[in-house]
Short mmCIF file of C-alpha atoms in Angstrom, two decimals:
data_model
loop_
_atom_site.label_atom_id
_atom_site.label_comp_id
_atom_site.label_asym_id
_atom_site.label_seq_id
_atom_site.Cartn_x
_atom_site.Cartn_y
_atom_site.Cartn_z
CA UNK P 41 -38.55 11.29 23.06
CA UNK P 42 -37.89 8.64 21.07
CA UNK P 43 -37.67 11.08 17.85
CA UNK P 44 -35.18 12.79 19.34
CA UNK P 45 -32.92 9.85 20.34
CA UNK P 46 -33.64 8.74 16.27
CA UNK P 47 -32.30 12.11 15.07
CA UNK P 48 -29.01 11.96 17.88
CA UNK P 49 -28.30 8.72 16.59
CA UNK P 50 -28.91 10.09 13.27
CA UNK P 51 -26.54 12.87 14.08
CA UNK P 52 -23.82 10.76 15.21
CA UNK P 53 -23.57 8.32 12.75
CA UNK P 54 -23.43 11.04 9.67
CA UNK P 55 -20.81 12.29 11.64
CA UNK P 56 -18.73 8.77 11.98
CA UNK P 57 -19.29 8.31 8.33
CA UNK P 58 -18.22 11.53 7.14
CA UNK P 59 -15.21 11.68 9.90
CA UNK P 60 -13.47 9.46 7.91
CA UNK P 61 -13.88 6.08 9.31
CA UNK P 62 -15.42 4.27 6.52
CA UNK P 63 -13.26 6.54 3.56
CA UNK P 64 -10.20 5.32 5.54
CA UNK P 65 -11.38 1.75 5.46
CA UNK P 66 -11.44 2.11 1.50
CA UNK P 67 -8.17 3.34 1.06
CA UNK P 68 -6.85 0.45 3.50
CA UNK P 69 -8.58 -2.16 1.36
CA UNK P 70 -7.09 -0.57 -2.08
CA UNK P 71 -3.45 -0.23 -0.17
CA UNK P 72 -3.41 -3.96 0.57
CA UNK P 73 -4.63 -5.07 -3.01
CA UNK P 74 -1.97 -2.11 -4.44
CA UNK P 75 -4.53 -0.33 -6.31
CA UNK P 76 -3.22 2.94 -4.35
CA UNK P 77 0.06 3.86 -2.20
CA UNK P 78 1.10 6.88 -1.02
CA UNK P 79 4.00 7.26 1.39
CA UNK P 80 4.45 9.65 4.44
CA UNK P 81 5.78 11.90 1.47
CA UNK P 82 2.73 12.17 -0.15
CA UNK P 83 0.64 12.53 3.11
CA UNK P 84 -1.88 15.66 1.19
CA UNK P 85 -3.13 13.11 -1.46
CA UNK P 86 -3.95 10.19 0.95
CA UNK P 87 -6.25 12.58 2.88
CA UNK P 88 -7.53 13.93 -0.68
CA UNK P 89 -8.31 9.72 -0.90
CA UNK P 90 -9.70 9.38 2.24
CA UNK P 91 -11.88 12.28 2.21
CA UNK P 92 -13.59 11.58 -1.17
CA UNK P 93 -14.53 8.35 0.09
CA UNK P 94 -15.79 9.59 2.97
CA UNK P 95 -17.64 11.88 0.67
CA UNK P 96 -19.07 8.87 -1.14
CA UNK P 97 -19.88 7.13 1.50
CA UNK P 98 -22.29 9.63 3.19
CA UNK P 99 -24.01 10.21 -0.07
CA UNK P 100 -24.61 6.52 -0.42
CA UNK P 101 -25.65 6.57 3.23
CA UNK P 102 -28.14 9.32 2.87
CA UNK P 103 -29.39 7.68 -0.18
CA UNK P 104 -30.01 4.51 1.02
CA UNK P 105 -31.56 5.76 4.07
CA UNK P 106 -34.53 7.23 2.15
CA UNK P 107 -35.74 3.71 1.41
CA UNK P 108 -34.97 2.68 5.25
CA UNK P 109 -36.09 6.06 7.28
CA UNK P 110 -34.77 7.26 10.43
CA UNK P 111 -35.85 4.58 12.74
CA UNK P 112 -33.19 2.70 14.56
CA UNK P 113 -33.58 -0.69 12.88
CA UNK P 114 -33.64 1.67 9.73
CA UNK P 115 -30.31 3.38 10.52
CA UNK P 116 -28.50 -0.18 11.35
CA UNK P 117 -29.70 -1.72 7.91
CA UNK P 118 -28.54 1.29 6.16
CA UNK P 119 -25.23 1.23 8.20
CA UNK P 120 -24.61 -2.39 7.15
CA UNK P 121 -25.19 -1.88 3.54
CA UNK P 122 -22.48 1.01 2.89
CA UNK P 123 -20.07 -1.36 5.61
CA UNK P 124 -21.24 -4.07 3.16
CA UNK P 125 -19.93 -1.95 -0.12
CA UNK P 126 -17.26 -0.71 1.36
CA UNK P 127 -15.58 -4.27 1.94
CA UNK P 128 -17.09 -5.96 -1.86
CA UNK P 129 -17.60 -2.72 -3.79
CA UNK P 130 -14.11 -2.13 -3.47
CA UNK P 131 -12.84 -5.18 -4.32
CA UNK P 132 -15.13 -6.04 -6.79
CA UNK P 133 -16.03 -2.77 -8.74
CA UNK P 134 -13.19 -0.06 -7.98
CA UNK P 135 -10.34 -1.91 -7.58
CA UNK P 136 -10.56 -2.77 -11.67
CA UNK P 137 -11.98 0.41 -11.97
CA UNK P 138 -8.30 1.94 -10.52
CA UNK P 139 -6.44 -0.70 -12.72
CA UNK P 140 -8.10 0.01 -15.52
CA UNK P 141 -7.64 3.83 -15.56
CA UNK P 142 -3.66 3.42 -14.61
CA UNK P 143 -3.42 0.91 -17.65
CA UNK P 144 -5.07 3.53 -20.18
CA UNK P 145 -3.17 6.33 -18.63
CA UNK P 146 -0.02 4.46 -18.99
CA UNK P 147 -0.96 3.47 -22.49
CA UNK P 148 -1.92 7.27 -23.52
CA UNK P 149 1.84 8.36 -21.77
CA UNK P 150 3.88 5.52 -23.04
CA UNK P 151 1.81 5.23 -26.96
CA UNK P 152 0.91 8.83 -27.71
CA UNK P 153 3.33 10.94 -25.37
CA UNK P 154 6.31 9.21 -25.57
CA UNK P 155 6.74 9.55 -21.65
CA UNK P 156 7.64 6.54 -19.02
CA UNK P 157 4.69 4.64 -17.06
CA UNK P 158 3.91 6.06 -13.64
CA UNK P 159 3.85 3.63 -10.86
CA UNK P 160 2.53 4.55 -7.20
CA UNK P 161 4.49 1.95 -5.49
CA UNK P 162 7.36 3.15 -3.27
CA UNK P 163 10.61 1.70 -4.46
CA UNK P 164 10.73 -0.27 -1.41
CA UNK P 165 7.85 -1.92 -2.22
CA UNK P 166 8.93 -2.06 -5.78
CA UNK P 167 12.17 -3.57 -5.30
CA UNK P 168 11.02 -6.50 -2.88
CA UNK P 169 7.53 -7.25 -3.96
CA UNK P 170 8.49 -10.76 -5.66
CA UNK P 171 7.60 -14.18 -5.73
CA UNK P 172 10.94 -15.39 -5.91
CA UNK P 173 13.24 -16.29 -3.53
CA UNK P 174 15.36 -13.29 -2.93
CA UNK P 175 18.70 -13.29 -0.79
CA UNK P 176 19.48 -10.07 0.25
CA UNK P 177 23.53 -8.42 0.92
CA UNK P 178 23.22 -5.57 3.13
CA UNK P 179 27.02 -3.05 2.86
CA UNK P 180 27.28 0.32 4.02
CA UNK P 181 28.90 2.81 1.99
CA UNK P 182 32.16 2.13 2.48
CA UNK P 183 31.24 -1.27 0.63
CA UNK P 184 31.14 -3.35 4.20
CA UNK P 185 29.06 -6.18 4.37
CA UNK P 186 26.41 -5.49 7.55
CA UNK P 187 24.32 -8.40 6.89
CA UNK P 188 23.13 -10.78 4.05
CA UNK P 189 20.79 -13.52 4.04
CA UNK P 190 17.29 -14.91 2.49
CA UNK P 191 14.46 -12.27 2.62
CA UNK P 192 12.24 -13.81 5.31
CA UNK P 193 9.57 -10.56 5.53
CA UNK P 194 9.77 -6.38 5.22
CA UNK P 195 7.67 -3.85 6.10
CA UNK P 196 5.55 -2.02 3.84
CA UNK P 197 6.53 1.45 2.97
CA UNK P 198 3.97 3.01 4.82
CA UNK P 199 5.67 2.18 8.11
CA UNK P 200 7.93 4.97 8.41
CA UNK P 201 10.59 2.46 9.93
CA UNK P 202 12.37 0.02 7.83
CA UNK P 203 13.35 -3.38 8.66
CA UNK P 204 13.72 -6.79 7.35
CA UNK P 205 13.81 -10.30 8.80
CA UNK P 206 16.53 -12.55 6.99
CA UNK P 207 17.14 -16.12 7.69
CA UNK P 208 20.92 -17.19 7.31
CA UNK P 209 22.71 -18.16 4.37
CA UNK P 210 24.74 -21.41 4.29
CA UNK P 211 27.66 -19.32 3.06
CA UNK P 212 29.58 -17.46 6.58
CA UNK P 213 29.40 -13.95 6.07
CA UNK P 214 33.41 -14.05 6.60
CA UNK P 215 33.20 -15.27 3.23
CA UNK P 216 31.29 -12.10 1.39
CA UNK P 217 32.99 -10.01 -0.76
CA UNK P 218 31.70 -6.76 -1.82
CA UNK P 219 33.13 -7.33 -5.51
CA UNK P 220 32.48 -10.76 -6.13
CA UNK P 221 28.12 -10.20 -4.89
CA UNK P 222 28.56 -6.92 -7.36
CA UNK P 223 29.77 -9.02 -10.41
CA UNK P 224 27.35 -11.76 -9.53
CA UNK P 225 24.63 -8.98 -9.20
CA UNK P 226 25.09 -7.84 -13.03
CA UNK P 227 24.96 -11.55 -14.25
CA UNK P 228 21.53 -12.46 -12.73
CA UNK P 229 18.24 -10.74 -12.34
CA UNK P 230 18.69 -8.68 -9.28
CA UNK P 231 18.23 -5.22 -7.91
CA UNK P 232 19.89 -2.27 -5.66
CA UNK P 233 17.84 -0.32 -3.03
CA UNK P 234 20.50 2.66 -1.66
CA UNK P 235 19.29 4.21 1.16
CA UNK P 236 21.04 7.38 1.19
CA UNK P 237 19.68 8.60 5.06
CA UNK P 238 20.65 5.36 6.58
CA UNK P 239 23.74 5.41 3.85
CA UNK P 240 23.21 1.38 3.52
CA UNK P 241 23.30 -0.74 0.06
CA UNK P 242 21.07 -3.68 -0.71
CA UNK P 243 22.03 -5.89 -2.96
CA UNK P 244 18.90 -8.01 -3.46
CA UNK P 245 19.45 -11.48 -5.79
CA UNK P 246 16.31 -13.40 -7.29
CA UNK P 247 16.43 -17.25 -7.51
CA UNK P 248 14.10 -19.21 -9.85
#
């Protein structure tokens, strides 16, 4: 009886590792260091991601088990392990790893091919992600101001939805004017993020 509760238990948890449980927990952890992002776009290569992790992950389980057996105590040991290489090994070993191959790729594109860098960052992510102070002018595209203020926080890119928390300027908005932020835009380091479905312009400033 008690073999056959060993090989359900044994059953199930192959099954939760290669289900994608633990390859989605890898892709999370490499999302929020920016090794890897893919937008709802680009939905076929997260689950190509996810699924090779899983894929890892159960051979690692299976190997490790060898040297733990079937037992229950043996099955919760080996358990922890992949959990435990699945939260340091991918910070530690293949988050460089991921680095390391986009900096020679980019080098091999941008030295020997003559072609621009690839990035994997939305442009969301690549137009906000600063640690600078960034005030933020919001028109639509008939060049009315919406809203402006200092970026307070915005969702990543992989929330489908997009908004941003701003706290006030000490400006009124009464006194924006669409020509004088553009001019002021071209003298300083900022960017533009048009958003042609919700047909709004952000003019986003950077302050030492």
């Amino acid at each position: 009886m008690e073999k056959e509760l060993t090989k359900i238990i044994f059953f199930i948890i192959s099954l939760l590792v290669t289900s994608g449980c633990f390859g989605y927990l890898n892709y999370s952890i490499l999302e929020k260091f920016d090794a890897i992002s893919y937008s709802s776009n680009f939905s076929d290569e997260k689950k190509l991601v996810i699924l090779f992790f899983s894929g890892l992950n159960f051979f690692l389980y299976l190997w490790i088990n060898t040297y733990f057996g079937t037992s229950q105590k043996g099955i919760v040991i080996t358990i922890g392990i992949v959990l435990l290489f699945d939260i340091l090994g991918t910070v530690i070993i293949i988050c460089p790893l991921i680095s390391l191959g986009k900096f020679t790729l980019n080098l091999i594109r941008s030295g020997l091919l003559g072609k621009s860098k690839i990035d994997t960052r939305s442009t969301r992510d690549f137009v906000f992600n600063s640690d600078k102070y960034q005030r933020v002018y919001i028109f639509d595209f008939d060049n009315k101001l919406i809203a402006a203020g200092w970026l307070d926080y915005q969702q990543a890119s992989s929330n489908n939805y997009f908004d941003i928390s701003l706290m006030p300027l000490d400006e009124p908005e009464t006194d924006i004017d669409f020509q004088l932020i553009t001019e002021y835009a071209s003298e300083t380091e900022s960017r533009v993020l048009v958003d042609f479905e919700k047909q709004v312009k952000l003019y986003i400033i950077r302050e030492s």
